[in-house]
Each structure stands twice: as structure tokens, then as C-alpha cells.
Amino acid sequence: MKRFFASDNNAIVHPKVMAAIMEVNNGHTISYGDDVYTKETIELFKKEFETNEIDVFFVYNGTGANVVALQALTNPFNAVICAQTAHINVDECGAPEKQTCCKLIAMETPDGKLTTELIAKTLHAVGDQHHSQPRVVSITQSTEMGTLYSIEELKNICDFAHQNNLYVHLDGARIANAAAALNCNFADLTWKVGIDALSFGGTKNGLMFGEAVIFFDRSLAKNVPFIRKQSAQLHSKMRFISAQYKAYFENQLWRHNALHANKMAALLSEKVSKLSNIKLTQKVQVNSIFAIIPKEWIKPLQKESFFYVWDEENSEVRWMTAFDTSEEDIDSFVELISEYNAINILGNCDI
């Protein structure tokens, strides 16, 4: 079957994850998270994050994880600071604003990364009753631009946020790719640097469905059972979410998958960067590539192997690899692009 480079969401479910789902598809068990599988999986999260001082809540998807986390951290008169490219700002149909009733303050960045200087610009009206009050800094690791915060950058942001009475939420839809690229573990990227709440993703790295919301300050989680239910994110047959994470954490399957996806992106970027009519726009650090290509290539290339246009005005596209992307997939795609590049060089752009 032809592979796409549109999103790691397009990938299959990892066979070990599928097997884990099938393994628990046997007999009756208590619903809504009171089953033994879910309880065991929460203990695995504590082991993986190197702390018992966490609360873990399973939800359906990444948007659900973000809206549950942000509702727990805010009041309706608050504001959430994020990058302009953040998923909560661009790709969640206004769900965070609708569910939290909070204003999003979206800051323009060249690489999808917030800085303490950008955050500081949003704090001028703190205490003014006429303005939404900043309460949460929401960062994404890895970012929507495929870039990474270093551990030091994360710590600086968390320290600055806490000094200014702000919480820090991390959208970790691709946290596995970040941890693999930085050669660290999940604890290093979260509570050890000061993250308060995490949307922990696995769907983009081999799971079928189901993300987790993790609170490292357990006092923030006291209302989450009710928030999750009211947000339509409480899954009745929760064992089929939690069982997936047993396979995901076993022998660090998450790292193996993420390393491979990252490696395939590096390979693709290496090959396409040699072509004269392609310009990479971001440093390739995880499993995404952003490139400017001739506009007339886009539609015919999409018919052969679908991908998304990131910035139509500038003809910038995004190519993403996944844990099941092969070198043969890369070679086939590069060969296809090379054909268009050769035509372009010859001066025949009537494709």
C-alpha cells in the first residue's frame, strides 16, 4: 500500500499494541477506569516518569487531553499563552477556548518556540480587571514546526512562569519523538524542569487511540474526574486505552518507534536537500520536514503521495515520517520529487 507523508496519524497501529488490545478483549471487567488493567498501567506511568507523585487520566484524543488539562488549570477569566502555530490555537476548532472560556494569547514565533521574552510581553495587564488574566503557558514538545526545546530552555520557561504565578502546560502529542531526539526520558522533559500538567500522546507513535493527561502537581487534579466526564472524554471501556500503554512502555517501544521515525525524516531531508528547487525552512530535529517547493509541483505530487501544504502563500509544505516509514518509502518519494526537479531544471514547468 502506498505510504503518505502527510502525518504520523496516517500510520498503522503497531502490531504489539494491537496484540495488547486483543489480550484484554476477554471477559467482563469494571468500566470507567476501575479495571485492573488501567490501575496497573497507571503504575507503569509512575515508573516511566520516575515518580509516584502524579495523577494520570486517560482520554480519547489529543484535543481532549488539552482541553481537560487547560480547564483544570484555569478560570474563565484567564488567558492561555501559546505560540501562534500551537495546535490549541490552529487545529482544534476553538475547542480550548470554548471549553475553558479562556482567551488564547498566540505569540508569533519563527520556529514554533515560546521564549521568556515573548511570555513577558503578555503580562502588562496583570491585575487589571478589564483584561483576561494570563494563567497558563502552553508549550509543545516537539513543536508544530518540528523544533525542540532543550531541557535548559524548558526549565527557564517554567522558572519564569512560576515566578509570575503562571502554570506550564506541555502539549506532548509528539513527546516521544522529542525524548528520543534529545536522548532523555519523559521525566527529564516534564516534572524535573517544572511542567505542571502534560498532555501525553501516543497515537502519533503507534497507538490506536487514547491519550493521557498527567498532573505533576496533584492538587491541580482534584476536579479532573468531573472535568473529564463533562468534556465527554471519559471512556467506558477504558481497558482498551490503558492496555496499549503496557505495550508502549515495554522495552521502551515508544523510543524505538520514535527513533525510527526521526531517522527516516533525517534521511528524507538529506536526500531532498540535494535537489536544487527545494529549500528546507526549519532544522530537522524530529520526524517532520518543512520545505518550500515550486507551487506547480504540489497538486500532482499530492496525487501520488499525499501531504499537507503548510503555507500556501509561500508554497511551504510539510512532510512527516512515522514509525512504519521505510527507506524504500523514502527512496520512492525522493525519486518522484526528483522527476519533477529534473523537468524544472530543463525549463519545462508545464507539469
PDB file of C-alpha atoms in Angstrom, residues 9-226:
ATOM      1  CA  ASN A   9      -1.530   9.854  12.263  1.00  0.00           C
ATOM      2  CA  ASN A  10      -1.761   8.050   8.920  1.00  0.00           C
ATOM      3  CA  ALA A  11       0.348   5.151  10.169  1.00  0.00           C
ATOM      4  CA  ILE A  12      -0.897   1.740  11.235  1.00  0.00           C
ATOM      5  CA  VAL A  13      -1.310   0.615  14.819  1.00  0.00           C
ATOM      6  CA  HIS A  14       1.891  -1.064  15.961  1.00  0.00           C
ATOM      7  CA  PRO A  15       1.388  -4.858  15.971  1.00  0.00           C
ATOM      8  CA  LYS A  16       2.485  -5.113  19.619  1.00  0.00           C
ATOM      9  CA  VAL A  17      -0.094  -2.508  20.581  1.00  0.00           C
ATOM     10  CA  MET A  18      -2.782  -4.297  18.612  1.00  0.00           C
ATOM     11  CA  ALA A  19      -1.840  -7.531  20.347  1.00  0.00           C
ATOM     12  CA  ALA A  20      -2.140  -5.804  23.734  1.00  0.00           C
ATOM     13  CA  ILE A  21      -5.662  -4.667  22.872  1.00  0.00           C
ATOM     14  CA  MET A  22      -6.624  -8.188  21.849  1.00  0.00           C
ATOM     15  CA  GLU A  23      -5.118  -9.627  25.017  1.00  0.00           C
ATOM     16  CA  VAL A  24      -7.529  -7.700  27.250  1.00  0.00           C
ATOM     17  CA  ASN A  25     -10.521  -8.391  24.995  1.00  0.00           C
ATOM     18  CA  ASN A  26     -11.529 -11.263  27.203  1.00  0.00           C
ATOM     19  CA  GLY A  27     -14.352 -11.458  29.728  1.00  0.00           C
ATOM     20  CA  HIS A  28     -16.022  -8.752  31.767  1.00  0.00           C
ATOM     21  CA  THR A  29     -14.298  -6.146  33.882  1.00  0.00           C
ATOM     22  CA  ILE A  30     -15.275  -2.982  35.737  1.00  0.00           C
ATOM     23  CA  SER A  31     -15.748   0.017  33.469  1.00  0.00           C
ATOM     24  CA  TYR A  32     -14.736   3.694  33.552  1.00  0.00           C
ATOM     25  CA  GLY A  33     -11.158   3.053  34.706  1.00  0.00           C
ATOM     26  CA  ASP A  34     -11.805   0.911  37.751  1.00  0.00           C
ATOM     27  CA  ASP A  35     -10.476  -2.166  35.962  1.00  0.00           C
ATOM     28  CA  VAL A  36      -7.250  -3.883  36.955  1.00  0.00           C
ATOM     29  CA  TYR A  37      -5.590  -3.134  33.600  1.00  0.00           C
ATOM     30  CA  THR A  38      -5.980   0.610  33.995  1.00  0.00           C
ATOM     31  CA  LYS A  39      -4.734   0.515  37.575  1.00  0.00           C
ATOM     32  CA  GLU A  40      -1.673  -1.477  36.505  1.00  0.00           C
ATOM     33  CA  THR A  41      -0.997   0.929  33.637  1.00  0.00           C
ATOM     34  CA  ILE A  42      -1.084   3.959  35.928  1.00  0.00           C
ATOM     35  CA  GLU A  43       1.630   2.263  37.977  1.00  0.00           C
ATOM     36  CA  LEU A  44       3.632   1.868  34.765  1.00  0.00           C
ATOM     37  CA  PHE A  45       3.274   5.611  34.140  1.00  0.00           C
ATOM     38  CA  LYS A  46       4.683   6.279  37.604  1.00  0.00           C
ATOM     39  CA  LYS A  47       7.627   4.030  36.849  1.00  0.00           C
ATOM     40  CA  GLU A  48       8.205   5.593  33.427  1.00  0.00           C
ATOM     41  CA  PHE A  49       8.065   9.107  34.879  1.00  0.00           C
ATOM     42  CA  GLU A  50      10.190   8.154  37.915  1.00  0.00           C
ATOM     43  CA  THR A  51       7.729   9.466  40.476  1.00  0.00           C
ATOM     44  CA  ASN A  52       4.683   8.344  42.425  1.00  0.00           C
ATOM     45  CA  GLU A  53       3.504  11.936  42.783  1.00  0.00           C
ATOM     46  CA  ILE A  54       1.420  12.089  39.626  1.00  0.00           C
ATOM     47  CA  ASP A  55      -2.227  11.705  38.698  1.00  0.00           C
ATOM     48  CA  VAL A  56      -2.987  10.095  35.321  1.00  0.00           C
ATOM     49  CA  PHE A  57      -6.272  10.385  33.414  1.00  0.00           C
ATOM     50  CA  PHE A  58      -6.951   8.653  30.116  1.00  0.00           C
ATOM     51  CA  VAL A  59      -8.908  10.472  27.412  1.00  0.00           C
ATOM     52  CA  TYR A  60      -9.849   9.823  23.788  1.00  0.00           C
ATOM     53  CA  ASN A  61      -7.524  12.108  21.841  1.00  0.00           C
ATOM     54  CA  GLY A  62      -5.054  14.976  21.861  1.00  0.00           C
ATOM     55  CA  THR A  63      -7.640  17.735  21.717  1.00  0.00           C
ATOM     56  CA  GLY A  64      -9.441  16.089  24.610  1.00  0.00           C
ATOM     57  CA  ALA A  65      -6.221  15.917  26.597  1.00  0.00           C
ATOM     58  CA  ASN A  66      -5.520  19.591  26.011  1.00  0.00           C
ATOM     59  CA  VAL A  67      -8.996  20.825  26.920  1.00  0.00           C
ATOM     60  CA  VAL A  68      -9.142  18.696  30.066  1.00  0.00           C
ATOM     61  CA  ALA A  69      -5.701  19.866  31.196  1.00  0.00           C
ATOM     62  CA  LEU A  70      -6.353  23.526  30.484  1.00  0.00           C
ATOM     63  CA  GLN A  71      -9.753  23.513  32.209  1.00  0.00           C
ATOM     64  CA  ALA A  72      -8.113  22.160  35.339  1.00  0.00           C
ATOM     65  CA  LEU A  73      -5.574  24.994  35.329  1.00  0.00           C
ATOM     66  CA  THR A  74      -7.807  27.965  34.602  1.00  0.00           C
ATOM     67  CA  ASN A  75     -10.836  30.055  35.442  1.00  0.00           C
ATOM     68  CA  PRO A  76     -12.990  31.512  32.632  1.00  0.00           C
ATOM     69  CA  PHE A  77     -11.459  34.978  33.058  1.00  0.00           C
ATOM     70  CA  ASN A  78      -7.937  33.647  32.472  1.00  0.00           C
ATOM     71  CA  ALA A  79      -5.792  33.558  29.346  1.00  0.00           C
ATOM     72  CA  VAL A  80      -3.517  30.877  27.942  1.00  0.00           C
ATOM     73  CA  ILE A  81      -0.253  31.954  26.321  1.00  0.00           C
ATOM     74  CA  CYS A  82       0.894  29.851  23.372  1.00  0.00           C
ATOM     75  CA  ALA A  83       2.773  30.020  20.096  1.00  0.00           C
ATOM     76  CA  GLN A  84       0.758  31.186  17.108  1.00  0.00           C
ATOM     77  CA  THR A  85       1.387  27.811  15.462  1.00  0.00           C
ATOM     78  CA  ALA A  86       0.266  25.829  18.535  1.00  0.00           C
ATOM     79  CA  HIS A  87      -2.190  23.022  17.944  1.00  0.00           C
ATOM     80  CA  ILE A  88      -4.557  24.501  20.535  1.00  0.00           C
ATOM     81  CA  ASN A  89      -4.610  27.721  18.502  1.00  0.00           C
ATOM     82  CA  VAL A  90      -4.722  26.377  14.940  1.00  0.00           C
ATOM     83  CA  ASP A  91      -6.029  22.834  14.761  1.00  0.00           C
ATOM     84  CA  GLU A  92      -8.592  22.286  17.498  1.00  0.00           C
ATOM     85  CA  CYS A  93     -11.550  24.207  16.055  1.00  0.00           C
ATOM     86  CA  GLY A  94     -11.627  26.583  19.024  1.00  0.00           C
ATOM     87  CA  ALA A  95     -12.217  23.719  21.475  1.00  0.00           C
ATOM     88  CA  PRO A  96      -9.800  25.036  24.138  1.00  0.00           C
ATOM     89  CA  GLU A  97     -11.440  28.460  24.072  1.00  0.00           C
ATOM     90  CA  LYS A  98     -14.959  27.012  24.053  1.00  0.00           C
ATOM     91  CA  GLN A  99     -14.292  24.512  26.836  1.00  0.00           C
ATOM     92  CA  THR A 100     -12.234  26.771  29.103  1.00  0.00           C
ATOM     93  CA  CYS A 101     -13.939  30.077  28.166  1.00  0.00           C
ATOM     94  CA  CYS A 102     -10.387  31.471  28.249  1.00  0.00           C
ATOM     95  CA  LYS A 103      -8.684  33.729  25.755  1.00  0.00           C
ATOM     96  CA  LEU A 104      -5.694  32.335  23.866  1.00  0.00           C
ATOM     97  CA  ILE A 105      -2.825  34.778  23.534  1.00  0.00           C
ATOM     98  CA  ALA A 106      -0.983  33.471  20.480  1.00  0.00           C
ATOM     99  CA  MET A 107       2.553  34.785  20.034  1.00  0.00           C
ATOM    100  CA  GLU A 108       4.257  34.853  16.658  1.00  0.00           C
ATOM    101  CA  THR A 109       7.493  32.857  16.589  1.00  0.00           C
ATOM    102  CA  PRO A 110       9.903  31.938  13.779  1.00  0.00           C
ATOM    103  CA  ASP A 111      10.249  28.326  14.915  1.00  0.00           C
ATOM    104  CA  GLY A 112       7.182  27.478  16.998  1.00  0.00           C
ATOM    105  CA  LYS A 113       9.018  28.036  20.294  1.00  0.00           C
ATOM    106  CA  LEU A 114       7.995  30.409  23.055  1.00  0.00           C
ATOM    107  CA  THR A 115      10.644  32.314  24.999  1.00  0.00           C
ATOM    108  CA  THR A 116      10.572  34.096  28.339  1.00  0.00           C
ATOM    109  CA  GLU A 117      10.819  37.389  26.451  1.00  0.00           C
ATOM    110  CA  LEU A 118       7.665  36.596  24.464  1.00  0.00           C
ATOM    111  CA  ILE A 119       5.816  35.471  27.586  1.00  0.00           C
ATOM    112  CA  ALA A 120       6.822  38.669  29.389  1.00  0.00           C
ATOM    113  CA  LYS A 121       5.126  40.759  26.688  1.00  0.00           C
ATOM    114  CA  THR A 122       1.747  39.278  27.670  1.00  0.00           C
ATOM    115  CA  LEU A 123       1.937  40.231  31.339  1.00  0.00           C
ATOM    116  CA  HIS A 124       1.453  44.011  31.114  1.00  0.00           C
ATOM    117  CA  ALA A 125      -2.181  43.937  32.287  1.00  0.00           C
ATOM    118  CA  VAL A 126      -1.888  41.524  35.206  1.00  0.00           C
ATOM    119  CA  GLY A 127      -4.292  42.684  37.920  1.00  0.00           C
ATOM    120  CA  ASP A 128      -6.322  44.858  35.557  1.00  0.00           C
ATOM    121  CA  GLN A 129      -9.972  43.799  35.770  1.00  0.00           C
ATOM    122  CA  HIS A 130     -10.581  44.876  32.165  1.00  0.00           C
ATOM    123  CA  HIS A 131      -8.204  42.261  30.761  1.00  0.00           C
ATOM    124  CA  SER A 132      -8.109  38.485  30.662  1.00  0.00           C
ATOM    125  CA  GLN A 133      -5.569  37.374  33.222  1.00  0.00           C
ATOM    126  CA  PRO A 134      -2.689  35.188  31.965  1.00  0.00           C
ATOM    127  CA  ARG A 135      -2.650  31.938  33.905  1.00  0.00           C
ATOM    128  CA  VAL A 136      -1.091  29.219  31.753  1.00  0.00           C
ATOM    129  CA  VAL A 137       1.855  28.988  29.387  1.00  0.00           C
ATOM    130  CA  SER A 138       1.186  26.165  26.939  1.00  0.00           C
ATOM    131  CA  ILE A 139       4.216  24.868  25.061  1.00  0.00           C
ATOM    132  CA  THR A 140       4.528  21.990  22.606  1.00  0.00           C
ATOM    133  CA  GLN A 141       7.358  19.453  22.588  1.00  0.00           C
ATOM    134  CA  SER A 142       8.243  18.767  19.852  1.00  0.00           C
ATOM    135  CA  THR A 143       6.693  21.882  18.331  1.00  0.00           C
ATOM    136  CA  GLU A 144       4.348  22.039  15.388  1.00  0.00           C
ATOM    137  CA  MET A 145       7.352  23.247  13.370  1.00  0.00           C
ATOM    138  CA  GLY A 146       9.323  20.116  14.220  1.00  0.00           C
ATOM    139  CA  THR A 147      11.672  22.013  16.512  1.00  0.00           C
ATOM    140  CA  LEU A 148      12.769  21.147  20.026  1.00  0.00           C
ATOM    141  CA  TYR A 149      13.054  22.949  23.326  1.00  0.00           C
ATOM    142  CA  SER A 150      16.257  21.998  25.085  1.00  0.00           C
ATOM    143  CA  ILE A 151      15.957  20.895  28.691  1.00  0.00           C
ATOM    144  CA  GLU A 152      17.544  24.186  29.741  1.00  0.00           C
ATOM    145  CA  GLU A 153      15.001  26.166  27.696  1.00  0.00           C
ATOM    146  CA  LEU A 154      12.147  24.261  29.298  1.00  0.00           C
ATOM    147  CA  LYS A 155      13.489  24.932  32.765  1.00  0.00           C
ATOM    148  CA  ASN A 156      13.933  28.632  32.048  1.00  0.00           C
ATOM    149  CA  ILE A 157      10.340  28.923  30.837  1.00  0.00           C
ATOM    150  CA  CYS A 158       8.970  27.018  33.836  1.00  0.00           C
ATOM    151  CA  ASP A 159      11.014  29.060  36.307  1.00  0.00           C
ATOM    152  CA  PHE A 160       9.893  32.321  34.707  1.00  0.00           C
ATOM    153  CA  ALA A 161       6.261  31.191  34.583  1.00  0.00           C
ATOM    154  CA  HIS A 162       6.193  30.147  38.232  1.00  0.00           C
ATOM    155  CA  GLN A 163       7.857  33.397  39.290  1.00  0.00           C
ATOM    156  CA  ASN A 164       4.945  35.169  37.598  1.00  0.00           C
ATOM    157  CA  ASN A 165       2.203  32.982  39.100  1.00  0.00           C
ATOM    158  CA  LEU A 166       1.659  31.036  35.874  1.00  0.00           C
ATOM    159  CA  TYR A 167       1.243  27.314  35.321  1.00  0.00           C
ATOM    160  CA  VAL A 168       3.004  25.485  32.491  1.00  0.00           C
ATOM    161  CA  HIS A 169       1.136  23.005  30.324  1.00  0.00           C
ATOM    162  CA  LEU A 170       3.011  20.849  27.858  1.00  0.00           C
ATOM    163  CA  ASP A 171       1.281  19.520  24.761  1.00  0.00           C
ATOM    164  CA  GLY A 172       3.221  16.300  24.300  1.00  0.00           C
ATOM    165  CA  ALA A 173       1.495  14.886  21.245  1.00  0.00           C
ATOM    166  CA  ARG A 174       4.990  14.011  19.967  1.00  0.00           C
ATOM    167  CA  ILE A 175       6.868  13.954  23.250  1.00  0.00           C
ATOM    168  CA  ALA A 176       8.294  10.532  22.353  1.00  0.00           C
ATOM    169  CA  ASN A 177       9.988  11.973  19.275  1.00  0.00           C
ATOM    170  CA  ALA A 178      11.395  14.781  21.406  1.00  0.00           C
ATOM    171  CA  ALA A 179      12.714  12.469  24.118  1.00  0.00           C
ATOM    172  CA  ALA A 180      14.270  10.182  21.517  1.00  0.00           C
ATOM    173  CA  ALA A 181      15.937  13.096  19.730  1.00  0.00           C
ATOM    174  CA  LEU A 182      17.268  14.592  22.975  1.00  0.00           C
ATOM    175  CA  ASN A 183      18.313  11.147  24.288  1.00  0.00           C
ATOM    176  CA  CYS A 184      16.465  11.629  27.560  1.00  0.00           C
ATOM    177  CA  ASN A 185      13.405  10.244  29.314  1.00  0.00           C
ATOM    178  CA  PHE A 186       9.949  11.672  29.954  1.00  0.00           C
ATOM    179  CA  ALA A 187      10.803  12.809  33.480  1.00  0.00           C
ATOM    180  CA  ASP A 188      13.637  14.974  32.135  1.00  0.00           C
ATOM    181  CA  LEU A 189      11.201  16.861  29.900  1.00  0.00           C
ATOM    182  CA  THR A 190       8.399  17.297  32.405  1.00  0.00           C
ATOM    183  CA  TRP A 191       8.331  17.460  36.194  1.00  0.00           C
ATOM    184  CA  LYS A 192      12.111  17.699  36.553  1.00  0.00           C
ATOM    185  CA  VAL A 193      12.076  21.029  34.706  1.00  0.00           C
ATOM    186  CA  GLY A 194       8.844  22.259  36.328  1.00  0.00           C
ATOM    187  CA  ILE A 195       5.995  21.279  33.996  1.00  0.00           C
ATOM    188  CA  ASP A 196       2.680  21.309  35.894  1.00  0.00           C
ATOM    189  CA  ALA A 197       0.456  19.372  33.504  1.00  0.00           C
ATOM    190  CA  LEU A 198       1.127  17.235  30.450  1.00  0.00           C
ATOM    191  CA  SER A 199      -0.959  16.064  27.514  1.00  0.00           C
ATOM    192  CA  PHE A 200       0.818  12.791  26.807  1.00  0.00           C
ATOM    193  CA  GLY A 201       0.397  11.499  23.276  1.00  0.00           C
ATOM    194  CA  GLY A 202       0.877   8.051  21.807  1.00  0.00           C
ATOM    195  CA  THR A 203      -1.451   7.931  18.808  1.00  0.00           C
ATOM    196  CA  LYS A 204       1.151   9.502  16.520  1.00  0.00           C
ATOM    197  CA  ASN A 205       3.704   6.911  17.595  1.00  0.00           C
ATOM    198  CA  GLY A 206       1.932   3.572  17.226  1.00  0.00           C
ATOM    199  CA  LEU A 207      -1.199   3.607  19.402  1.00  0.00           C
ATOM    200  CA  MET A 208      -4.720   3.178  18.053  1.00  0.00           C
ATOM    201  CA  PHE A 209      -6.369   5.874  20.164  1.00  0.00           C
ATOM    202  CA  GLY A 210      -6.317   7.287  23.655  1.00  0.00           C
ATOM    203  CA  GLU A 211      -4.001   9.864  25.217  1.00  0.00           C
ATOM    204  CA  ALA A 212      -3.276  10.671  28.845  1.00  0.00           C
ATOM    205  CA  VAL A 213      -3.418  13.823  30.941  1.00  0.00           C
ATOM    206  CA  ILE A 214      -0.799  13.860  33.688  1.00  0.00           C
ATOM    207  CA  PHE A 215      -0.625  16.281  36.607  1.00  0.00           C
ATOM    208  CA  PHE A 216       2.655  16.656  38.462  1.00  0.00           C
ATOM    209  CA  ASP A 217       1.072  18.998  40.999  1.00  0.00           C
ATOM    210  CA  ARG A 218      -1.632  16.675  42.270  1.00  0.00           C
ATOM    211  CA  SER A 219      -3.584  19.497  43.880  1.00  0.00           C
ATOM    212  CA  LEU A 220      -4.435  20.676  40.359  1.00  0.00           C
ATOM    213  CA  ALA A 221      -6.139  17.382  39.531  1.00  0.00           C
ATOM    214  CA  LYS A 222      -8.860  17.345  42.180  1.00  0.00           C
ATOM    215  CA  ASN A 223     -11.645  18.361  39.770  1.00  0.00           C
ATOM    216  CA  VAL A 224     -10.392  16.459  36.739  1.00  0.00           C
ATOM    217  CA  PRO A 225     -12.685  13.423  37.114  1.00  0.00           C
ATOM    218  CA  PHE A 226     -15.644  15.776  36.737  1.00  0.00           C
TER     219      PHE A 226
END
